Amino acid sequence: MLQANIEAFERLLAHNCKTKIVWAHAGSDPLGYFTPTLVRGLIERHPNLALSVRPTSPRPGAMVHPTGDVDAEWIAVLRDFPDRFVLGSDTMIVATHYTGPPTPRLFSNRGEGQRRGIRRLLSVLPPDMARRIGYENAERIYKLGH
């Protein structure tokens, strides 16, 4: 049984407001609690919170549904806070000539659905927002290329 931990998470966020915390897997909650409403409230209360988007899931609450439909509530949160999201998918890409153990290829094949979802999500966003969420926010948050 899982215990509620949002209050503890908010204490962590408030403990050091200068520390940027990136919460992974926004948009693919398997339990139904990681909702656009929850995310909106957390972002409004905690300027140091960013979220890594994993847009697809077979469960309700996904940003991008298996049908390709994009959830309007999630899009509204992205539009209202475009500087607080980055892409993330926990996937691997394996070279076609790879001949090692099968596990990396298995994970790579599973990742294609996430990559398809990412492409679908970015396609419905205005170009400037797609750039921010697609790579610019990650460059800024993780100080890449500096």
mmCIF file with all atom_site columns, C-alpha atoms in Angstrom:
data_model
loop_
_atom_site.group_PDB
_atom_site.id
_atom_site.type_symbol
_atom_site.label_atom_id
_atom_site.label_alt_id
_atom_site.label_comp_id
_atom_site.label_asym_id
_atom_site.label_entity_id
_atom_site.label_seq_id
_atom_site.pdbx_PDB_ins_code
_atom_site.Cartn_x
_atom_site.Cartn_y
_atom_site.Cartn_z
_atom_site.occupancy
_atom_site.B_iso_or_equiv
_atom_site.pdbx_formal_charge
_atom_site.auth_seq_id
_atom_site.auth_comp_id
_atom_site.auth_asym_id
_atom_site.auth_atom_id
_atom_site.pdbx_PDB_model_num
ATOM 1   C CA . MET A 1 1   ? 0.000  0.000  0.000   1.00 0.00 ? 1   MET A CA 1
ATOM 2   C CA . LEU A 1 2   ? 1.338  3.415  -0.952  1.00 0.00 ? 2   LEU A CA 1
ATOM 3   C CA . GLN A 1 3   ? 1.298  6.220  1.590   1.00 0.00 ? 3   GLN A CA 1
ATOM 4   C CA . ALA A 1 4   ? 0.411  9.776  0.619   1.00 0.00 ? 4   ALA A CA 1
ATOM 5   C CA . ASN A 1 5   ? 3.564  11.859 0.350   1.00 0.00 ? 5   ASN A CA 1
ATOM 6   C CA . ILE A 1 6   ? 2.645  15.163 -1.289  1.00 0.00 ? 6   ILE A CA 1
ATOM 7   C CA . GLU A 1 7   ? 2.927  17.022 2.034   1.00 0.00 ? 7   GLU A CA 1
ATOM 8   C CA . ALA A 1 8   ? 6.443  15.655 2.518   1.00 0.00 ? 8   ALA A CA 1
ATOM 9   C CA . PHE A 1 9   ? 7.303  16.546 -1.077  1.00 0.00 ? 9   PHE A CA 1
ATOM 10  C CA . GLU A 1 10  ? 6.106  20.096 -0.501  1.00 0.00 ? 10  GLU A CA 1
ATOM 11  C CA . ARG A 1 11  ? 8.264  20.319 2.639   1.00 0.00 ? 11  ARG A CA 1
ATOM 12  C CA . LEU A 1 12  ? 11.230 19.256 0.504   1.00 0.00 ? 12  LEU A CA 1
ATOM 13  C CA . LEU A 1 13  ? 10.413 21.904 -2.115  1.00 0.00 ? 13  LEU A CA 1
ATOM 14  C CA . ALA A 1 14  ? 10.097 24.587 0.594   1.00 0.00 ? 14  ALA A CA 1
ATOM 15  C CA . HIS A 1 15  ? 13.260 23.523 2.441   1.00 0.00 ? 15  HIS A CA 1
ATOM 16  C CA . ASN A 1 16  ? 15.585 25.234 -0.018  1.00 0.00 ? 16  ASN A CA 1
ATOM 17  C CA . CYS A 1 17  ? 13.791 27.344 -2.599  1.00 0.00 ? 17  CYS A CA 1
ATOM 18  C CA . LYS A 1 18  ? 17.055 27.899 -4.492  1.00 0.00 ? 18  LYS A CA 1
ATOM 19  C CA . THR A 1 19  ? 17.310 24.201 -5.314  1.00 0.00 ? 19  THR A CA 1
ATOM 20  C CA . LYS A 1 20  ? 15.627 23.234 -8.580  1.00 0.00 ? 20  LYS A CA 1
ATOM 21  C CA . ILE A 1 21  ? 13.772 19.918 -8.284  1.00 0.00 ? 21  ILE A CA 1
ATOM 22  C CA . VAL A 1 22  ? 12.635 18.137 -11.450 1.00 0.00 ? 22  VAL A CA 1
ATOM 23  C CA . TRP A 1 23  ? 9.809  15.669 -10.824 1.00 0.00 ? 23  TRP A CA 1
ATOM 24  C CA . ALA A 1 24  ? 9.822  12.886 -13.412 1.00 0.00 ? 24  ALA A CA 1
ATOM 25  C CA . HIS A 1 25  ? 7.031  11.301 -15.435 1.00 0.00 ? 25  HIS A CA 1
ATOM 26  C CA . ALA A 1 26  ? 4.426  14.061 -15.602 1.00 0.00 ? 26  ALA A CA 1
ATOM 27  C CA . GLY A 1 27  ? 1.672  12.801 -17.862 1.00 0.00 ? 27  GLY A CA 1
ATOM 28  C CA . SER A 1 28  ? 1.980  9.052  -17.288 1.00 0.00 ? 28  SER A CA 1
ATOM 29  C CA . ASP A 1 29  ? 0.717  8.387  -13.776 1.00 0.00 ? 29  ASP A CA 1
ATOM 30  C CA . PRO A 1 30  ? -0.161 4.713  -13.270 1.00 0.00 ? 30  PRO A CA 1
ATOM 31  C CA . LEU A 1 31  ? -2.198 5.431  -10.113 1.00 0.00 ? 31  LEU A CA 1
ATOM 32  C CA . GLY A 1 32  ? -4.342 8.381  -11.170 1.00 0.00 ? 32  GLY A CA 1
ATOM 33  C CA . TYR A 1 33  ? -3.103 10.971 -8.660  1.00 0.00 ? 33  TYR A CA 1
ATOM 34  C CA . PHE A 1 34  ? -0.442 12.802 -10.726 1.00 0.00 ? 34  PHE A CA 1
ATOM 35  C CA . THR A 1 35  ? -3.073 15.009 -12.345 1.00 0.00 ? 35  THR A CA 1
ATOM 36  C CA . PRO A 1 36  ? -2.922 18.351 -14.136 1.00 0.00 ? 36  PRO A CA 1
ATOM 37  C CA . THR A 1 37  ? -4.780 19.880 -11.158 1.00 0.00 ? 37  THR A CA 1
ATOM 38  C CA . LEU A 1 38  ? -2.184 18.608 -8.676  1.00 0.00 ? 38  LEU A CA 1
ATOM 39  C CA . VAL A 1 39  ? 0.692  19.759 -10.891 1.00 0.00 ? 39  VAL A CA 1
ATOM 40  C CA . ARG A 1 40  ? -0.825 23.214 -11.398 1.00 0.00 ? 40  ARG A CA 1
ATOM 41  C CA . GLY A 1 41  ? -1.155 23.750 -7.642  1.00 0.00 ? 41  GLY A CA 1
ATOM 42  C CA . LEU A 1 42  ? 2.383  22.570 -6.937  1.00 0.00 ? 42  LEU A CA 1
ATOM 43  C CA . ILE A 1 43  ? 3.869  24.778 -9.661  1.00 0.00 ? 43  ILE A CA 1
ATOM 44  C CA . GLU A 1 44  ? 1.934  27.788 -8.400  1.00 0.00 ? 44  GLU A CA 1
ATOM 45  C CA . ARG A 1 45  ? 3.187  27.257 -4.825  1.00 0.00 ? 45  ARG A CA 1
ATOM 46  C CA . HIS A 1 46  ? 6.773  26.238 -5.607  1.00 0.00 ? 46  HIS A CA 1
ATOM 47  C CA . PRO A 1 47  ? 8.822  28.264 -8.115  1.00 0.00 ? 47  PRO A CA 1
ATOM 48  C CA . ASN A 1 48  ? 11.705 25.775 -7.782  1.00 0.00 ? 48  ASN A CA 1
ATOM 49  C CA . LEU A 1 49  ? 9.633  22.866 -9.150  1.00 0.00 ? 49  LEU A CA 1
ATOM 50  C CA . ALA A 1 50  ? 10.013 21.718 -12.736 1.00 0.00 ? 50  ALA A CA 1
ATOM 51  C CA . LEU A 1 51  ? 8.617  18.566 -14.297 1.00 0.00 ? 51  LEU A CA 1
ATOM 52  C CA . SER A 1 52  ? 9.943  16.050 -16.756 1.00 0.00 ? 52  SER A CA 1
ATOM 53  C CA . VAL A 1 53  ? 7.236  15.011 -19.199 1.00 0.00 ? 53  VAL A CA 1
ATOM 54  C CA . ARG A 1 54  ? 6.693  11.353 -20.065 1.00 0.00 ? 54  ARG A CA 1
ATOM 55  C CA . PRO A 1 55  ? 3.588  11.893 -22.174 1.00 0.00 ? 55  PRO A CA 1
ATOM 56  C CA . THR A 1 56  ? 2.190  8.441  -22.911 1.00 0.00 ? 56  THR A CA 1
ATOM 57  C CA . SER A 1 57  ? 0.537  5.838  -20.761 1.00 0.00 ? 57  SER A CA 1
ATOM 58  C CA . PRO A 1 58  ? -2.200 3.292  -21.341 1.00 0.00 ? 58  PRO A CA 1
ATOM 59  C CA . ARG A 1 59  ? -3.920 4.530  -18.189 1.00 0.00 ? 59  ARG A CA 1
ATOM 60  C CA . PRO A 1 60  ? -6.332 7.449  -17.740 1.00 0.00 ? 60  PRO A CA 1
ATOM 61  C CA . GLY A 1 61  ? -4.622 10.755 -17.059 1.00 0.00 ? 61  GLY A CA 1
ATOM 62  C CA . ALA A 1 62  ? -1.975 10.433 -19.764 1.00 0.00 ? 62  ALA A CA 1
ATOM 63  C CA . MET A 1 63  ? -0.965 13.564 -21.642 1.00 0.00 ? 63  MET A CA 1
ATOM 64  C CA . VAL A 1 64  ? -1.080 11.636 -24.893 1.00 0.00 ? 64  VAL A CA 1
ATOM 65  C CA . HIS A 1 65  ? -3.588 8.802  -25.013 1.00 0.00 ? 65  HIS A CA 1
ATOM 66  C CA . PRO A 1 66  ? -2.932 5.587  -26.978 1.00 0.00 ? 66  PRO A CA 1
ATOM 67  C CA . THR A 1 67  ? -5.364 6.939  -29.608 1.00 0.00 ? 67  THR A CA 1
ATOM 68  C CA . GLY A 1 68  ? -3.088 9.942  -30.176 1.00 0.00 ? 68  GLY A CA 1
ATOM 69  C CA . ASP A 1 69  ? -5.501 12.363 -28.513 1.00 0.00 ? 69  ASP A CA 1
ATOM 70  C CA . VAL A 1 70  ? -3.755 14.968 -26.373 1.00 0.00 ? 70  VAL A CA 1
ATOM 71  C CA . ASP A 1 71  ? -5.323 15.793 -23.009 1.00 0.00 ? 71  ASP A CA 1
ATOM 72  C CA . ALA A 1 72  ? -6.625 19.385 -22.940 1.00 0.00 ? 72  ALA A CA 1
ATOM 73  C CA . GLU A 1 73  ? -6.068 19.821 -19.183 1.00 0.00 ? 73  GLU A CA 1
ATOM 74  C CA . TRP A 1 74  ? -2.398 18.908 -19.505 1.00 0.00 ? 74  TRP A CA 1
ATOM 75  C CA . ILE A 1 75  ? -2.020 21.248 -22.486 1.00 0.00 ? 75  ILE A CA 1
ATOM 76  C CA . ALA A 1 76  ? -3.507 24.083 -20.415 1.00 0.00 ? 76  ALA A CA 1
ATOM 77  C CA . VAL A 1 77  ? -0.909 23.523 -17.667 1.00 0.00 ? 77  VAL A CA 1
ATOM 78  C CA . LEU A 1 78  ? 1.904  23.409 -20.240 1.00 0.00 ? 78  LEU A CA 1
ATOM 79  C CA . ARG A 1 79  ? 0.648  26.638 -21.837 1.00 0.00 ? 79  ARG A CA 1
ATOM 80  C CA . ASP A 1 80  ? 0.367  28.405 -18.462 1.00 0.00 ? 80  ASP A CA 1
ATOM 81  C CA . PHE A 1 81  ? 3.838  27.278 -17.282 1.00 0.00 ? 81  PHE A CA 1
ATOM 82  C CA . PRO A 1 82  ? 5.911  26.631 -20.423 1.00 0.00 ? 82  PRO A CA 1
ATOM 83  C CA . ASP A 1 83  ? 9.235  27.273 -18.656 1.00 0.00 ? 83  ASP A CA 1
ATOM 84  C CA . ARG A 1 84  ? 8.671  24.566 -16.054 1.00 0.00 ? 84  ARG A CA 1
ATOM 85  C CA . PHE A 1 85  ? 8.632  21.441 -18.246 1.00 0.00 ? 85  PHE A CA 1
ATOM 86  C CA . VAL A 1 86  ? 11.302 19.363 -19.955 1.00 0.00 ? 86  VAL A CA 1
ATOM 87  C CA . LEU A 1 87  ? 11.057 16.116 -21.895 1.00 0.00 ? 87  LEU A CA 1
ATOM 88  C CA . GLY A 1 88  ? 11.976 12.803 -20.358 1.00 0.00 ? 88  GLY A CA 1
ATOM 89  C CA . SER A 1 89  ? 11.135 9.239  -21.230 1.00 0.00 ? 89  SER A CA 1
ATOM 90  C CA . ASP A 1 90  ? 13.524 6.750  -19.559 1.00 0.00 ? 90  ASP A CA 1
ATOM 91  C CA . THR A 1 91  ? 14.187 5.131  -22.903 1.00 0.00 ? 91  THR A CA 1
ATOM 92  C CA . MET A 1 92  ? 17.214 3.811  -24.690 1.00 0.00 ? 92  MET A CA 1
ATOM 93  C CA . ILE A 1 93  ? 18.228 4.005  -28.304 1.00 0.00 ? 93  ILE A CA 1
ATOM 94  C CA . VAL A 1 94  ? 20.251 1.043  -29.516 1.00 0.00 ? 94  VAL A CA 1
ATOM 95  C CA . ALA A 1 95  ? 22.301 1.017  -32.691 1.00 0.00 ? 95  ALA A CA 1
ATOM 96  C CA . THR A 1 96  ? 20.945 -1.257 -35.401 1.00 0.00 ? 96  THR A CA 1
ATOM 97  C CA . HIS A 1 97  ? 24.257 -3.171 -35.451 1.00 0.00 ? 97  HIS A CA 1
ATOM 98  C CA . TYR A 1 98  ? 24.159 -3.865 -31.657 1.00 0.00 ? 98  TYR A CA 1
ATOM 99  C CA . THR A 1 99  ? 24.753 -7.588 -30.950 1.00 0.00 ? 99  THR A CA 1
ATOM 100 C CA . GLY A 1 100 ? 24.945 -7.688 -27.133 1.00 0.00 ? 100 GLY A CA 1
ATOM 101 C CA . PRO A 1 101 ? 22.380 -8.978 -24.626 1.00 0.00 ? 101 PRO A CA 1
ATOM 102 C CA . PRO A 1 102 ? 18.715 -8.507 -25.624 1.00 0.00 ? 102 PRO A CA 1
ATOM 103 C CA . THR A 1 103 ? 17.630 -6.268 -22.709 1.00 0.00 ? 103 THR A CA 1
ATOM 104 C CA . PRO A 1 104 ? 18.794 -2.940 -24.211 1.00 0.00 ? 104 PRO A CA 1
ATOM 105 C CA . ARG A 1 105 ? 16.956 -3.691 -27.456 1.00 0.00 ? 105 ARG A CA 1
ATOM 106 C CA . LEU A 1 106 ? 13.818 -4.615 -25.480 1.00 0.00 ? 106 LEU A CA 1
ATOM 107 C CA . PHE A 1 107 ? 13.912 -1.253 -23.686 1.00 0.00 ? 107 PHE A CA 1
ATOM 108 C CA . SER A 1 108 ? 14.636 0.532  -26.946 1.00 0.00 ? 108 SER A CA 1
ATOM 109 C CA . ASN A 1 109 ? 11.587 -1.047 -28.599 1.00 0.00 ? 109 ASN A CA 1
ATOM 110 C CA . ARG A 1 110 ? 9.388  -0.049 -25.661 1.00 0.00 ? 110 ARG A CA 1
ATOM 111 C CA . GLY A 1 111 ? 10.670 3.509  -25.938 1.00 0.00 ? 111 GLY A CA 1
ATOM 112 C CA . GLU A 1 112 ? 9.297  3.975  -29.436 1.00 0.00 ? 112 GLU A CA 1
ATOM 113 C CA . GLY A 1 113 ? 5.829  4.573  -27.969 1.00 0.00 ? 113 GLY A CA 1
ATOM 114 C CA . GLN A 1 114 ? 7.225  7.336  -25.762 1.00 0.00 ? 114 GLN A CA 1
ATOM 115 C CA . ARG A 1 115 ? 9.087  8.912  -28.663 1.00 0.00 ? 115 ARG A CA 1
ATOM 116 C CA . ARG A 1 116 ? 5.881  8.810  -30.740 1.00 0.00 ? 116 ARG A CA 1
ATOM 117 C CA . GLY A 1 117 ? 4.007  10.443 -27.830 1.00 0.00 ? 117 GLY A CA 1
ATOM 118 C CA . ILE A 1 118 ? 6.659  13.148 -27.515 1.00 0.00 ? 118 ILE A CA 1
ATOM 119 C CA . ARG A 1 119 ? 6.401  13.921 -31.226 1.00 0.00 ? 119 ARG A CA 1
ATOM 120 C CA . ARG A 1 120 ? 2.603  14.045 -30.963 1.00 0.00 ? 120 ARG A CA 1
ATOM 121 C CA . LEU A 1 121 ? 2.692  16.329 -27.919 1.00 0.00 ? 121 LEU A CA 1
ATOM 122 C CA . LEU A 1 122 ? 5.168  18.732 -29.506 1.00 0.00 ? 122 LEU A CA 1
ATOM 123 C CA . SER A 1 123 ? 3.105  18.813 -32.727 1.00 0.00 ? 123 SER A CA 1
ATOM 124 C CA . VAL A 1 124 ? 0.091  20.349 -30.965 1.00 0.00 ? 124 VAL A CA 1
ATOM 125 C CA . LEU A 1 125 ? 2.084  23.073 -29.194 1.00 0.00 ? 125 LEU A CA 1
ATOM 126 C CA . PRO A 1 126 ? 2.961  26.454 -30.688 1.00 0.00 ? 126 PRO A CA 1
ATOM 127 C CA . PRO A 1 127 ? 6.521  26.323 -32.109 1.00 0.00 ? 127 PRO A CA 1
ATOM 128 C CA . ASP A 1 128 ? 8.040  28.563 -29.423 1.00 0.00 ? 128 ASP A CA 1
ATOM 129 C CA . MET A 1 129 ? 6.552  26.442 -26.631 1.00 0.00 ? 129 MET A CA 1
ATOM 130 C CA . ALA A 1 130 ? 7.607  23.208 -28.350 1.00 0.00 ? 130 ALA A CA 1
ATOM 131 C CA . ARG A 1 131 ? 11.194 24.544 -28.475 1.00 0.00 ? 131 ARG A CA 1
ATOM 132 C CA . ARG A 1 132 ? 11.126 25.509 -24.799 1.00 0.00 ? 132 ARG A CA 1
ATOM 133 C CA . ILE A 1 133 ? 9.753  22.179 -23.630 1.00 0.00 ? 133 ILE A CA 1
ATOM 134 C CA . GLY A 1 134 ? 11.666 20.231 -26.274 1.00 0.00 ? 134 GLY A CA 1
ATOM 135 C CA . TYR A 1 135 ? 15.144 21.466 -25.351 1.00 0.00 ? 135 TYR A CA 1
ATOM 136 C CA . GLU A 1 136 ? 15.535 25.087 -24.225 1.00 0.00 ? 136 GLU A CA 1
ATOM 137 C CA . ASN A 1 137 ? 14.244 24.518 -20.684 1.00 0.00 ? 137 ASN A CA 1
ATOM 138 C CA . ALA A 1 138 ? 16.579 21.549 -20.238 1.00 0.00 ? 138 ALA A CA 1
ATOM 139 C CA . GLU A 1 139 ? 19.519 23.671 -21.401 1.00 0.00 ? 139 GLU A CA 1
ATOM 140 C CA . ARG A 1 140 ? 18.610 26.336 -18.842 1.00 0.00 ? 140 ARG A CA 1
ATOM 141 C CA . ILE A 1 141 ? 17.709 24.075 -15.900 1.00 0.00 ? 141 ILE A CA 1
ATOM 142 C CA . TYR A 1 142 ? 20.641 21.693 -16.302 1.00 0.00 ? 142 TYR A CA 1
ATOM 143 C CA . LYS A 1 143 ? 23.029 24.466 -17.432 1.00 0.00 ? 143 LYS A CA 1
ATOM 144 C CA . LEU A 1 144 ? 23.921 22.608 -20.622 1.00 0.00 ? 144 LEU A CA 1
ATOM 145 C CA . GLY A 1 145 ? 26.324 24.268 -23.016 1.00 0.00 ? 145 GLY A CA 1
ATOM 146 C CA . HIS A 1 146 ? 27.524 26.801 -20.437 1.00 0.00 ? 146 HIS A CA 1
#
